[in-house]
PDB file of C-alpha atoms in Angstrom:
ATOM      1  CA  MET A   1     -13.867 -23.516  -3.845  1.00 87.00           C
ATOM      2  CA  THR A   2     -14.820 -19.847  -3.501  1.00 97.00           C
ATOM      3  CA  TRP A   3     -12.320 -17.132  -2.626  1.00 98.00           C
ATOM      4  CA  MET A   4     -13.437 -13.980  -0.849  1.00 98.00           C
ATOM      5  CA  ILE A   5     -11.346 -10.918  -1.753  1.00 98.00           C
ATOM      6  CA  THR A   6     -11.609  -8.256   0.950  1.00 98.00           C
ATOM      7  CA  GLY A   7     -11.075  -4.782  -0.476  1.00 98.00           C
ATOM      8  CA  GLY A   8     -11.763  -6.316  -3.874  1.00 98.00           C
ATOM      9  CA  ALA A   9     -13.105  -3.071  -5.339  1.00 97.00           C
ATOM     10  CA  GLY A  10      -9.832  -1.292  -4.571  1.00 96.00           C
ATOM     11  CA  TYR A  11      -6.877  -0.757  -6.901  1.00 96.00           C
ATOM     12  CA  VAL A  12      -4.980  -3.928  -5.959  1.00 97.00           C
ATOM     13  CA  GLY A  13      -7.984  -5.970  -4.860  1.00 98.00           C
ATOM     14  CA  ALA A  14      -9.849  -5.508  -8.145  1.00 98.00           C
ATOM     15  CA  HIS A  15      -6.832  -6.678 -10.133  1.00 98.00           C
ATOM     16  CA  VAL A  16      -6.542  -9.727  -7.874  1.00 98.00           C
ATOM     17  CA  ALA A  17     -10.262 -10.511  -8.096  1.00 98.00           C
ATOM     18  CA  LEU A  18     -10.311 -10.232 -11.885  1.00 98.00           C
ATOM     19  CA  ALA A  19      -7.109 -12.237 -12.374  1.00 98.00           C
ATOM     20  CA  MET A  20      -8.408 -15.056 -10.198  1.00 98.00           C
ATOM     21  CA  ARG A  21     -11.797 -15.047 -11.889  1.00 98.00           C
ATOM     22  CA  GLU A  22     -10.275 -15.064 -15.385  1.00 98.00           C
ATOM     23  CA  ALA A  23      -8.213 -18.078 -14.326  1.00 98.00           C
ATOM     24  CA  GLY A  24     -11.380 -19.977 -13.457  1.00 97.00           C
ATOM     25  CA  GLU A  25     -11.535 -19.411  -9.703  1.00 98.00           C
ATOM     26  CA  ASP A  26     -14.868 -18.662  -8.050  1.00 98.00           C
ATOM     27  CA  VAL A  27     -14.646 -15.213  -6.453  1.00 98.00           C
ATOM     28  CA  VAL A  28     -16.775 -12.985  -4.234  1.00 98.00           C
ATOM     29  CA  VAL A  29     -15.713  -9.469  -3.222  1.00 98.00           C
ATOM     30  CA  LEU A  30     -16.225  -7.873   0.185  1.00 98.00           C
ATOM     31  CA  ASP A  31     -15.778  -4.091   0.191  1.00 98.00           C
ATOM     32  CA  ASP A  32     -17.360  -1.238   2.151  1.00 97.00           C
ATOM     33  CA  LEU A  33     -16.627   1.084  -0.826  1.00 96.00           C
ATOM     34  CA  SER A  34     -15.060   3.704   1.451  1.00 93.00           C
ATOM     35  CA  SER A  35     -12.217   3.889  -1.062  1.00 91.00           C
ATOM     36  CA  GLY A  36     -13.058   1.070  -3.454  1.00 94.00           C
ATOM     37  CA  VAL A  37     -15.022   1.623  -6.657  1.00 94.00           C
ATOM     38  CA  ALA A  38     -17.795  -0.826  -7.545  1.00 95.00           C
ATOM     39  CA  GLY A  39     -17.397   0.096 -11.220  1.00 94.00           C
ATOM     40  CA  ARG A  40     -14.013  -1.636 -11.298  1.00 95.00           C
ATOM     41  CA  LEU A  41     -15.839  -4.969 -11.129  1.00 97.00           C
ATOM     42  CA  PRO A  42     -18.076  -6.686 -13.689  1.00 96.00           C
ATOM     43  CA  ALA A  43     -21.766  -6.547 -12.831  1.00 95.00           C
ATOM     44  CA  ASP A  44     -21.946 -10.337 -12.537  1.00 96.00           C
ATOM     45  CA  LEU A  45     -19.106 -10.636 -10.030  1.00 98.00           C
ATOM     46  CA  PRO A  46     -20.709 -10.947  -6.564  1.00 98.00           C
ATOM     47  CA  LEU A  47     -20.066  -7.883  -4.395  1.00 98.00           C
ATOM     48  CA  VAL A  48     -20.926  -7.857  -0.698  1.00 98.00           C
ATOM     49  CA  ARG A  49     -21.036  -4.270   0.537  1.00 98.00           C
ATOM     50  CA  GLY A  50     -19.758  -4.281   4.089  1.00 98.00           C
ATOM     51  CA  SER A  51     -16.737  -4.182   6.366  1.00 97.00           C
ATOM     52  CA  TYR A  52     -14.443  -7.004   7.413  1.00 98.00           C
ATOM     53  CA  LEU A  53     -14.817  -5.641  10.959  1.00 97.00           C
ATOM     54  CA  ASP A  54     -18.533  -6.560  10.905  1.00 98.00           C
ATOM     55  CA  ARG A  55     -18.939 -10.116  12.174  1.00 98.00           C
ATOM     56  CA  GLU A  56     -22.517 -10.525  10.977  1.00 98.00           C
ATOM     57  CA  VAL A  57     -21.607  -9.402   7.469  1.00 98.00           C
ATOM     58  CA  LEU A  58     -18.735 -11.879   7.427  1.00 98.00           C
ATOM     59  CA  ARG A  59     -20.835 -14.785   8.692  1.00 98.00           C
ATOM     60  CA  ARG A  60     -23.589 -14.196   6.150  1.00 98.00           C
ATOM     61  CA  ALA A  61     -21.142 -13.804   3.285  1.00 98.00           C
ATOM     62  CA  PHE A  62     -19.187 -16.927   4.232  1.00 98.00           C
ATOM     63  CA  ASP A  63     -22.387 -18.943   4.394  1.00 98.00           C
ATOM     64  CA  GLU A  64     -24.220 -17.536   1.371  1.00 98.00           C
ATOM     65  CA  HIS A  65     -21.225 -17.794  -0.976  1.00 98.00           C
ATOM     66  CA  GLY A  66     -19.657 -20.987   0.370  1.00 98.00           C
ATOM     67  CA  VAL A  67     -16.349 -19.256   1.070  1.00 98.00           C
ATOM     68  CA  THR A  68     -13.412 -21.649   1.456  1.00 97.00           C
ATOM     69  CA  GLY A  69     -10.507 -19.190   1.221  1.00 98.00           C
ATOM     70  CA  VAL A  70      -9.865 -15.499   1.918  1.00 98.00           C
ATOM     71  CA  VAL A  71      -7.500 -13.034   0.217  1.00 98.00           C
ATOM     72  CA  HIS A  72      -7.231 -10.067   2.570  1.00 98.00           C
ATOM     73  CA  CYS A  73      -6.380  -6.958   0.525  1.00 98.00           C
ATOM     74  CA  ALA A  74      -8.407  -4.445   2.569  1.00 98.00           C
ATOM     75  CA  ALA A  75      -6.420  -2.147   4.871  1.00 97.00           C
ATOM     76  CA  LYS A  76      -5.491   1.425   5.628  1.00 96.00           C
ATOM     77  CA  LYS A  77      -2.331   2.010   3.615  1.00 93.00           C
ATOM     78  CA  GLN A  78      -0.842   5.509   3.810  1.00 90.00           C
ATOM     79  CA  VAL A  79       2.448   5.720   5.677  1.00 89.00           C
ATOM     80  CA  GLY A  80       2.251   9.444   6.449  1.00 86.00           C
ATOM     81  CA  GLU A  81      -1.348   9.241   7.570  1.00 92.00           C
ATOM     82  CA  SER A  82      -0.468   6.343   9.859  1.00 92.00           C
ATOM     83  CA  VAL A  83       2.001   8.563  11.722  1.00 91.00           C
ATOM     84  CA  GLU A  84      -0.776  11.084  12.337  1.00 93.00           C
ATOM     85  CA  GLN A  85      -3.500   8.492  13.060  1.00 96.00           C
ATOM     86  CA  PRO A  86      -1.843   5.456  14.645  1.00 96.00           C
ATOM     87  CA  VAL A  87      -4.939   4.363  16.565  1.00 98.00           C
ATOM     88  CA  ALA A  88      -7.030   4.279  13.399  1.00 98.00           C
ATOM     89  CA  TYR A  89      -4.374   2.178  11.662  1.00 97.00           C
ATOM     90  CA  TYR A  90      -4.109  -0.318  14.498  1.00 98.00           C
ATOM     91  CA  GLU A  91      -7.910  -0.487  14.692  1.00 98.00           C
ATOM     92  CA  ALA A  92      -8.316  -1.263  10.982  1.00 97.00           C
ATOM     93  CA  ASN A  93      -5.185  -3.273  10.268  1.00 98.00           C
ATOM     94  CA  VAL A  94      -4.699  -5.260  13.477  1.00 98.00           C
ATOM     95  CA  HIS A  95      -8.011  -5.345  15.355  1.00 98.00           C
ATOM     96  CA  GLY A  96      -9.936  -5.705  12.092  1.00 98.00           C
ATOM     97  CA  LEU A  97      -7.657  -8.511  10.971  1.00 98.00           C
ATOM     98  CA  ALA A  98      -8.191 -10.246  14.320  1.00 98.00           C
ATOM     99  CA  VAL A  99     -11.972 -10.083  13.828  1.00 98.00           C
ATOM    100  CA  LEU A 100     -11.676 -11.467  10.315  1.00 98.00           C
ATOM    101  CA  LEU A 101      -9.340 -14.293  11.324  1.00 98.00           C
ATOM    102  CA  GLU A 102     -11.513 -15.271  14.268  1.00 98.00           C
ATOM    103  CA  GLU A 103     -14.523 -15.602  11.981  1.00 98.00           C
ATOM    104  CA  VAL A 104     -12.434 -17.479   9.394  1.00 98.00           C
ATOM    105  CA  ALA A 105     -11.412 -19.991  12.055  1.00 98.00           C
ATOM    106  CA  LYS A 106     -14.975 -20.375  13.372  1.00 98.00           C
ATOM    107  CA  ALA A 107     -16.263 -20.993   9.846  1.00 98.00           C
ATOM    108  CA  GLY A 108     -13.652 -23.665   9.192  1.00 97.00           C
ATOM    109  CA  ILE A 109     -12.184 -21.791   6.244  1.00 98.00           C
ATOM    110  CA  GLY A 110      -8.869 -23.426   5.468  1.00 95.00           C
ATOM    111  CA  ARG A 111      -6.904 -20.885   3.408  1.00 97.00           C
ATOM    112  CA  PHE A 112      -5.883 -17.299   4.120  1.00 97.00           C
ATOM    113  CA  LEU A 113      -3.728 -15.043   1.942  1.00 98.00           C
ATOM    114  CA  PHE A 114      -2.509 -11.786   3.524  1.00 98.00           C
ATOM    115  CA  SER A 115      -1.436  -8.625   1.702  1.00 98.00           C
ATOM    116  CA  SER A 116       1.629  -7.401   3.568  1.00 98.00           C
ATOM    117  CA  SER A 117       4.200  -4.773   2.621  1.00 97.00           C
ATOM    118  CA  ALA A 118       7.897  -4.059   2.215  1.00 95.00           C
ATOM    119  CA  ALA A 119       7.260  -1.421   4.902  1.00 93.00           C
ATOM    120  CA  VAL A 120       7.903  -4.210   7.422  1.00 96.00           C
ATOM    121  CA  TYR A 121      11.626  -3.910   6.623  1.00 94.00           C
ATOM    122  CA  GLY A 122      12.021  -0.207   7.410  1.00 89.00           C
ATOM    123  CA  THR A 123      15.495   0.996   6.452  1.00 83.00           C
ATOM    124  CA  PRO A 124      17.500  -1.999   5.198  1.00 81.00           C
ATOM    125  CA  PRO A 125      20.854  -2.427   6.962  1.00 78.00           C
ATOM    126  CA  SER A 126      22.813  -2.491   3.683  1.00 75.00           C
ATOM    127  CA  ASP A 127      22.519  -1.799  -0.040  1.00 74.00           C
ATOM    128  CA  ASP A 128      22.066  -5.485  -0.819  1.00 83.00           C
ATOM    129  CA  VAL A 129      18.785  -6.763  -2.217  1.00 94.00           C
ATOM    130  CA  ILE A 130      16.153  -7.401   0.416  1.00 96.00           C
ATOM    131  CA  THR A 131      15.353 -11.040   1.061  1.00 97.00           C
ATOM    132  CA  GLU A 132      12.775 -12.507   3.403  1.00 97.00           C
ATOM    133  CA  ALA A 133      15.634 -13.040   5.874  1.00 96.00           C
ATOM    134  CA  THR A 134      16.380  -9.296   6.039  1.00 95.00           C
ATOM    135  CA  PRO A 135      15.573  -8.092   9.580  1.00 95.00           C
ATOM    136  CA  CYS A 136      12.203  -6.403   9.968  1.00 96.00           C
ATOM    137  CA  ALA A 137      12.329  -2.974  11.591  1.00 94.00           C
ATOM    138  CA  PRO A 138       9.280  -0.955  10.463  1.00 94.00           C
ATOM    139  CA  MET A 139       9.543   2.820  10.763  1.00 90.00           C
ATOM    140  CA  SER A 140       5.856   3.774  10.708  1.00 92.00           C
ATOM    141  CA  PRO A 141       2.641   2.619  12.380  1.00 95.00           C
ATOM    142  CA  TYR A 142       1.560   1.332   8.966  1.00 95.00           C
ATOM    143  CA  GLY A 143       4.615  -0.915   8.727  1.00 95.00           C
ATOM    144  CA  GLU A 144       4.140  -2.008  12.339  1.00 97.00           C
ATOM    145  CA  THR A 145       0.551  -3.057  11.659  1.00 98.00           C
ATOM    146  CA  LYS A 146       1.609  -5.090   8.650  1.00 98.00           C
ATOM    147  CA  LEU A 147       4.308  -6.905  10.625  1.00 98.00           C
ATOM    148  CA  ALA A 148       1.907  -7.529  13.524  1.00 98.00           C
ATOM    149  CA  GLY A 149      -0.619  -8.733  10.946  1.00 98.00           C
ATOM    150  CA  GLU A 150       1.848 -11.307   9.638  1.00 98.00           C
ATOM    151  CA  TRP A 151       2.469 -12.575  13.182  1.00 98.00           C
ATOM    152  CA  LEU A 152      -1.258 -12.877  13.783  1.00 98.00           C
ATOM    153  CA  VAL A 153      -1.941 -14.640  10.470  1.00 98.00           C
ATOM    154  CA  ARG A 154       0.756 -17.231  11.143  1.00 97.00           C
ATOM    155  CA  ALA A 155      -0.370 -17.777  14.737  1.00 97.00           C
ATOM    156  CA  VAL A 156      -3.984 -18.370  13.722  1.00 97.00           C
ATOM    157  CA  GLY A 157      -2.840 -20.650  10.935  1.00 96.00           C
ATOM    158  CA  ARG A 158      -0.869 -22.815  13.346  1.00 95.00           C
ATOM    159  CA  ALA A 159      -3.602 -22.836  15.988  1.00 96.00           C
ATOM    160  CA  HIS A 160      -6.489 -23.661  13.665  1.00 96.00           C
ATOM    161  CA  GLY A 161      -4.927 -25.545  10.777  1.00 94.00           C
ATOM    162  CA  VAL A 162      -5.356 -22.723   8.260  1.00 95.00           C
ATOM    163  CA  ALA A 163      -2.915 -22.724   5.341  1.00 95.00           C
ATOM    164  CA  THR A 164      -1.545 -19.167   5.140  1.00 97.00           C
ATOM    165  CA  ALA A 165       0.689 -16.990   3.003  1.00 97.00           C
ATOM    166  CA  CYS A 166       1.940 -13.427   3.514  1.00 98.00           C
ATOM    167  CA  LEU A 167       2.916 -11.433   0.423  1.00 98.00           C
ATOM    168  CA  ARG A 168       5.224  -8.458   0.990  1.00 98.00           C
ATOM    169  CA  TYR A 169       4.503  -5.913  -1.750  1.00 97.00           C
ATOM    170  CA  PHE A 170       7.136  -3.473  -2.938  1.00 97.00           C
ATOM    171  CA  ASN A 171       6.045  -0.370  -4.946  1.00 95.00           C
ATOM    172  CA  ILE A 172       2.970  -1.137  -7.053  1.00 97.00           C
ATOM    173  CA  ALA A 173       2.268   0.625 -10.350  1.00 97.00           C
ATOM    174  CA  GLY A 174       0.410   0.270 -13.633  1.00 98.00           C
ATOM    175  CA  ALA A 175      -3.008  -1.089 -14.563  1.00 98.00           C
ATOM    176  CA  ALA A 176      -4.487  -3.971 -16.555  1.00 98.00           C
ATOM    177  CA  GLU A 177      -6.748  -1.435 -18.283  1.00 97.00           C
ATOM    178  CA  PRO A 178      -7.366   2.302 -17.826  1.00 96.00           C
ATOM    179  CA  ALA A 179     -10.546   1.885 -15.779  1.00 94.00           C
ATOM    180  CA  LEU A 180      -8.616  -0.131 -13.177  1.00 96.00           C
ATOM    181  CA  ALA A 181      -5.867   2.440 -12.628  1.00 94.00           C
ATOM    182  CA  ASP A 182      -4.970   3.796  -9.211  1.00 92.00           C
ATOM    183  CA  THR A 183      -7.149   6.848  -8.542  1.00 83.00           C
ATOM    184  CA  GLY A 184      -5.260   8.010  -5.438  1.00 84.00           C
ATOM    185  CA  VAL A 185      -2.522  10.638  -5.538  1.00 84.00           C
ATOM    186  CA  PHE A 186      -0.188   9.154  -2.967  1.00 83.00           C
ATOM    187  CA  ASN A 187       2.501   7.177  -4.800  1.00 87.00           C
ATOM    188  CA  ILE A 188       5.275   8.583  -6.984  1.00 90.00           C
ATOM    189  CA  ILE A 189       3.730   7.935 -10.412  1.00 94.00           C
ATOM    190  CA  PRO A 190       0.302   9.536  -9.795  1.00 93.00           C
ATOM    191  CA  LEU A 191       2.015  12.273  -7.782  1.00 91.00           C
ATOM    192  CA  TYR A 192       4.164  13.120 -10.804  1.00 92.00           C
ATOM    193  CA  PHE A 193       1.145  12.896 -13.122  1.00 93.00           C
ATOM    194  CA  ASP A 194      -0.675  15.305 -10.839  1.00 92.00           C
ATOM    195  CA  ALA A 195       2.254  17.731 -10.939  1.00 90.00           C
ATOM    196  CA  LEU A 196       2.300  17.597 -14.750  1.00 89.00           C
ATOM    197  CA  THR A 197      -1.431  18.224 -14.853  1.00 90.00           C
ATOM    198  CA  ARG A 198      -0.957  21.340 -12.732  1.00 89.00           C
ATOM    199  CA  GLY A 199       1.996  22.472 -14.853  1.00 87.00           C
ATOM    200  CA  GLU A 200       4.451  21.979 -12.025  1.00 86.00           C
ATOM    201  CA  GLY A 201       7.694  20.073 -11.700  1.00 83.00           C
ATOM    202  CA  PRO A 202       7.939  17.010  -9.489  1.00 84.00           C
ATOM    203  CA  ARG A 203       9.458  17.148  -6.026  1.00 87.00           C
ATOM    204  CA  ILE A 204      12.577  15.114  -5.358  1.00 91.00           C
ATOM    205  CA  PHE A 205      13.228  14.405  -1.699  1.00 91.00           C
ATOM    206  CA  GLY A 206      17.005  14.638  -1.580  1.00 94.00           C
ATOM    207  CA  ASP A 207      19.572  14.318  -4.350  1.00 94.00           C
ATOM    208  CA  ASP A 208      22.649  13.570  -2.253  1.00 94.00           C
ATOM    209  CA  TYR A 209      22.168   9.863  -1.591  1.00 92.00           C
ATOM    210  CA  PRO A 210      24.991   7.375  -2.324  1.00 91.00           C
ATOM    211  CA  THR A 211      23.327   6.237  -5.561  1.00 92.00           C
ATOM    212  CA  PRO A 212      24.390   6.714  -9.212  1.00 94.00           C
ATOM    213  CA  ASP A 213      22.383   9.941  -9.654  1.00 95.00           C
ATOM    214  CA  GLY A 214      22.025  10.944  -6.003  1.00 96.00           C
ATOM    215  CA  THR A 215      18.309  10.125  -5.749  1.00 95.00           C
ATOM    216  CA  CYS A 216      16.614   7.240  -3.959  1.00 93.00           C
ATOM    217  CA  VAL A 217      16.344   3.895  -5.748  1.00 94.00           C
ATOM    218  CA  ARG A 218      13.194   1.805  -5.445  1.00 95.00           C
ATOM    219  CA  ASP A 219      11.726  -1.448  -6.752  1.00 97.00           C
ATOM    220  CA  TYR A 220       8.489  -1.178  -8.769  1.00 98.00           C
ATOM    221  CA  ILE A 221       6.190  -4.077  -9.631  1.00 98.00           C
ATOM    222  CA  HIS A 222       3.364  -4.019 -12.162  1.00 98.00           C
ATOM    223  CA  VAL A 223      -0.014  -4.612 -10.517  1.00 98.00           C
ATOM    224  CA  VAL A 224      -0.796  -7.245 -13.167  1.00 98.00           C
ATOM    225  CA  ASP A 225       2.271  -9.229 -12.082  1.00 98.00           C
ATOM    226  CA  LEU A 226       1.239  -8.727  -8.465  1.00 98.00           C
ATOM    227  CA  ALA A 227      -2.220 -10.144  -9.198  1.00 98.00           C
ATOM    228  CA  GLN A 228      -0.697 -13.188 -10.877  1.00 98.00           C
ATOM    229  CA  ALA A 229       1.399 -13.796  -7.763  1.00 98.00           C
ATOM    230  CA  HIS A 230      -1.786 -13.837  -5.689  1.00 98.00           C
ATOM    231  CA  LEU A 231      -3.292 -16.400  -8.049  1.00 98.00           C
ATOM    232  CA  ALA A 232      -0.179 -18.570  -7.774  1.00 98.00           C
ATOM    233  CA  ALA A 233      -0.202 -18.303  -3.968  1.00 97.00           C
ATOM    234  CA  ALA A 234      -3.916 -19.103  -3.752  1.00 97.00           C
ATOM    235  CA  ARG A 235      -3.448 -22.199  -5.858  1.00 96.00           C
ATOM    236  CA  ARG A 236      -0.491 -23.296  -3.754  1.00 95.00           C
ATOM    237  CA  LEU A 237      -2.633 -23.027  -0.627  1.00 95.00           C
ATOM    238  CA  SER A 238      -5.361 -25.030  -2.358  1.00 92.00           C
ATOM    239  CA  ARG A 239      -3.196 -28.099  -2.959  1.00 89.00           C
ATOM    240  CA  PRO A 240      -4.147 -31.166  -0.929  1.00 85.00           C
ATOM    241  CA  GLY A 241      -2.200 -31.160   2.323  1.00 76.00           C
ATOM    242  CA  ALA A 242      -0.988 -27.578   1.857  1.00 71.00           C
ATOM    243  CA  SER A 243       0.560 -26.057   4.970  1.00 69.00           C
ATOM    244  CA  GLY A 244       1.010 -22.431   5.886  1.00 72.00           C
ATOM    245  CA  ASP A 245       3.745 -20.054   6.967  1.00 85.00           C
ATOM    246  CA  LEU A 246       4.796 -18.971   3.478  1.00 95.00           C
ATOM    247  CA  THR A 247       6.124 -15.391   3.386  1.00 97.00           C
ATOM    248  CA  VAL A 248       7.521 -13.976   0.143  1.00 98.00           C
ATOM    249  CA  ASN A 249       8.623 -10.682  -1.376  1.00 98.00           C
ATOM    250  CA  LEU A 250       6.857  -9.426  -4.493  1.00 98.00           C
ATOM    251  CA  GLY A 251       9.035  -7.032  -6.448  1.00 98.00           C
ATOM    252  CA  SER A 252      10.754  -6.800  -9.810  1.00 97.00           C
ATOM    253  CA  GLY A 253      14.307  -7.139  -8.529  1.00 96.00           C
ATOM    254  CA  THR A 254      15.226  -3.978 -10.463  1.00 96.00           C
ATOM    255  CA  GLY A 255      16.107  -0.629  -8.930  1.00 96.00           C
ATOM    256  CA  VAL A 256      14.797   2.604 -10.458  1.00 97.00           C
ATOM    257  CA  SER A 257      15.934   6.000  -9.220  1.00 96.00           C
ATOM    258  CA  VAL A 258      13.601   8.935  -8.691  1.00 94.00           C
ATOM    259  CA  ARG A 259      15.223  10.819 -11.577  1.00 93.00           C
ATOM    260  CA  GLU A 260      14.927   7.791 -13.863  1.00 94.00           C
ATOM    261  CA  MET A 261      11.253   7.559 -12.983  1.00 94.00           C
ATOM    262  CA  ALA A 262      10.728  11.263 -13.720  1.00 91.00           C
ATOM    263  CA  ASP A 263      12.430  10.874 -17.102  1.00 91.00           C
ATOM    264  CA  MET A 264      10.306   7.849 -17.987  1.00 93.00           C
ATOM    265  CA  ILE A 265       7.102   9.688 -17.052  1.00 92.00           C
ATOM    266  CA  ALA A 266       8.055  12.660 -19.236  1.00 89.00           C
ATOM    267  CA  GLU A 267       8.886  10.357 -22.158  1.00 92.00           C
ATOM    268  CA  VAL A 268       5.709   8.251 -21.913  1.00 94.00           C
ATOM    269  CA  SER A 269       3.350  11.162 -21.317  1.00 91.00           C
ATOM    270  CA  GLY A 270       4.796  13.327 -24.062  1.00 89.00           C
ATOM    271  CA  HIS A 271       4.731  16.273 -21.681  1.00 83.00           C
ATOM    272  CA  ALA A 272       7.936  18.195 -21.211  1.00 72.00           C
ATOM    273  CA  GLU A 273       8.845  17.912 -17.576  1.00 68.00           C
ATOM    274  CA  PRO A 274       9.148  21.242 -15.726  1.00 74.00           C
ATOM    275  CA  ALA A 275      12.283  21.529 -13.643  1.00 78.00           C
ATOM    276  CA  ALA A 276      12.170  19.250 -10.627  1.00 81.00           C
ATOM    277  CA  ALA A 277      12.245  20.866  -7.217  1.00 87.00           C
ATOM    278  CA  VAL A 278      14.798  19.237  -4.947  1.00 92.00           C
ATOM    279  CA  VAL A 279      13.705  19.430  -1.318  1.00 92.00           C
ATOM    280  CA  GLU A 280      15.047  18.016   1.929  1.00 91.00           C
ATOM    281  CA  ARG A 281      15.242  14.301   2.487  1.00 88.00           C
ATOM    282  CA  ARG A 282      12.331  12.663   4.238  1.00 78.00           C
ATOM    283  CA  PRO A 283      13.293  11.089   7.574  1.00 74.00           C
ATOM    284  CA  GLY A 284      13.840   7.371   7.286  1.00 66.00           C
ATOM    285  CA  ASP A 285      14.010   7.127   3.503  1.00 77.00           C
ATOM    286  CA  PRO A 286      16.623   4.469   2.660  1.00 80.00           C
ATOM    287  CA  ALA A 287      18.946   5.193  -0.249  1.00 87.00           C
ATOM    288  CA  ARG A 288      18.058   1.897  -1.929  1.00 88.00           C
ATOM    289  CA  SER A 289      15.270  -0.644  -1.502  1.00 91.00           C
ATOM    290  CA  VAL A 290      15.201  -3.474  -4.028  1.00 95.00           C
ATOM    291  CA  ALA A 291      13.624  -6.908  -3.577  1.00 97.00           C
ATOM    292  CA  SER A 292      14.861 -10.387  -4.199  1.00 97.00           C
ATOM    293  CA  TYR A 293      11.928 -12.426  -5.521  1.00 98.00           C
ATOM    294  CA  ALA A 294      13.903 -15.687  -5.624  1.00 98.00           C
ATOM    295  CA  LEU A 295      11.758 -17.310  -2.932  1.00 97.00           C
ATOM    296  CA  ALA A 296       8.511 -16.439  -4.751  1.00 98.00           C
ATOM    297  CA  GLU A 297       9.993 -17.893  -7.926  1.00 98.00           C
ATOM    298  CA  ARG A 298      10.951 -21.098  -6.145  1.00 96.00           C
ATOM    299  CA  GLU A 299       7.788 -21.542  -4.070  1.00 95.00           C
ATOM    300  CA  LEU A 300       5.156 -20.153  -6.438  1.00 96.00           C
ATOM    301  CA  GLY A 301       6.713 -20.583  -9.865  1.00 97.00           C
ATOM    302  CA  TRP A 302       6.198 -16.836 -10.303  1.00 98.00           C
ATOM    303  CA  THR A 303       8.380 -14.203 -11.954  1.00 98.00           C
ATOM    304  CA  PRO A 304       7.544 -10.576 -12.853  1.00 98.00           C
ATOM    305  CA  ARG A 305       7.121 -10.029 -16.590  1.00 98.00           C
ATOM    306  CA  LEU A 306       6.188  -6.372 -17.166  1.00 98.00           C
ATOM    307  CA  ASP A 307       8.804  -3.618 -17.149  1.00 97.00           C
ATOM    308  CA  LEU A 308       8.857   0.002 -16.019  1.00 97.00           C
ATOM    309  CA  ARG A 309       7.667   1.364 -19.356  1.00 97.00           C
ATOM    310  CA  ALA A 310       4.616  -0.920 -19.229  1.00 98.00           C
ATOM    311  CA  MET A 311       3.871   0.293 -15.702  1.00 98.00           C
ATOM    312  CA  VAL A 312       4.124   3.982 -16.543  1.00 97.00           C
ATOM    313  CA  SER A 313       2.314   3.663 -19.895  1.00 97.00           C
ATOM    314  CA  SER A 314      -0.663   1.808 -18.441  1.00 98.00           C
ATOM    315  CA  ALA A 315      -0.826   4.153 -15.449  1.00 97.00           C
ATOM    316  CA  TRP A 316      -0.765   7.152 -17.818  1.00 96.00           C
ATOM    317  CA  GLU A 317      -3.679   5.766 -19.831  1.00 96.00           C
ATOM    318  CA  GLY A 318      -5.648   5.507 -16.610  1.00 96.00           C
ATOM    319  CA  TRP A 319      -4.730   9.070 -15.664  1.00 95.00           C
ATOM    320  CA  VAL A 320      -5.774  10.384 -19.074  1.00 95.00           C
ATOM    321  CA  LEU A 321      -9.112   8.615 -18.736  1.00 94.00           C
ATOM    322  CA  GLN A 322      -9.778  10.852 -15.718  1.00 91.00           C
ATOM    323  CA  HIS A 323      -8.006  13.920 -17.201  1.00 90.00           C
ATOM    324  CA  PRO A 324      -8.782  13.831 -20.969  1.00 90.00           C
ATOM    325  CA  HIS A 325      -7.164  17.206 -21.635  1.00 85.00           C
ATOM    326  CA  MET A 326      -3.785  15.630 -20.860  1.00 86.00           C
ATOM    327  CA  ARG A 327      -3.966  13.287 -23.863  1.00 78.00           C
ATOM    328  CA  ALA A 328      -1.886  15.495 -26.171  1.00 58.00           C
ATOM    329  CA  GLY A 329       1.714  16.095 -25.140  1.00 51.00           C
ATOM    330  CA  GLY A 330       2.854  19.563 -24.439  1.00 44.00           C
TER     331      GLY A 330
END
């Protein structure tokens, strides 16, 4: 069996590809390298340079590498950008997925694993942990495309006998090694690293929420744990007689406030944190968003193992690799 990882040269995709390969799975990566980095992958790991929207590229890759399962990590992923460019997000995340699934079905590929997102939930209706039964009400085009993607994956699975799974990521952080770290400055940890590098304090969007310290609380999962969940899901889909329609949350089950995150970053980096700038709340930000991973534990035998310090420490090592002058605290 050979698994194709779309977006496998990206931050998440590379971790998934390497985890699956290290576990003995045959892997080929498909990536157009628009945001992925070929250097994240070993030279002997097959890399097909192309887009999952290109039918000819898909057909050749499926045939040449004997692909029997697909892990679809490629997507456009920035919530704010999706508000400004909804057509581009629907084109990449929904139309592109439709192209990929159609070719998967035509090729008789029997397993499909979809990278979804906690953005499908929008603002949870209560402060309870979010389960897979929590109503989905996405608040951005990005979240909408992920929810529509889940619907499409399940529909194709039922129609064509493809075993499917949808994995709803919460906030991803950390790195297996410095060279695999997230190079984008979009999520809270690299955003805070970037502020430190520029000698500025972090921005806190609202400090008057009904939480212990007034700042938003979020669930963070180490990317290494996330990759192991993909491996577990892929192996579940590979069992004889495996059926589809599995949808699970991937989070740590632990809430971390924005201020707690800022304190941890200052402690790990050794850089005194300049005073944080409290600015207005962002529209739609829930006070608390924390996952229940009980279903993933039951269905996949998976539990997260790495804590917040491991996430921040490994992410910092990756940041320092790109910004060597930040090595010494100050």
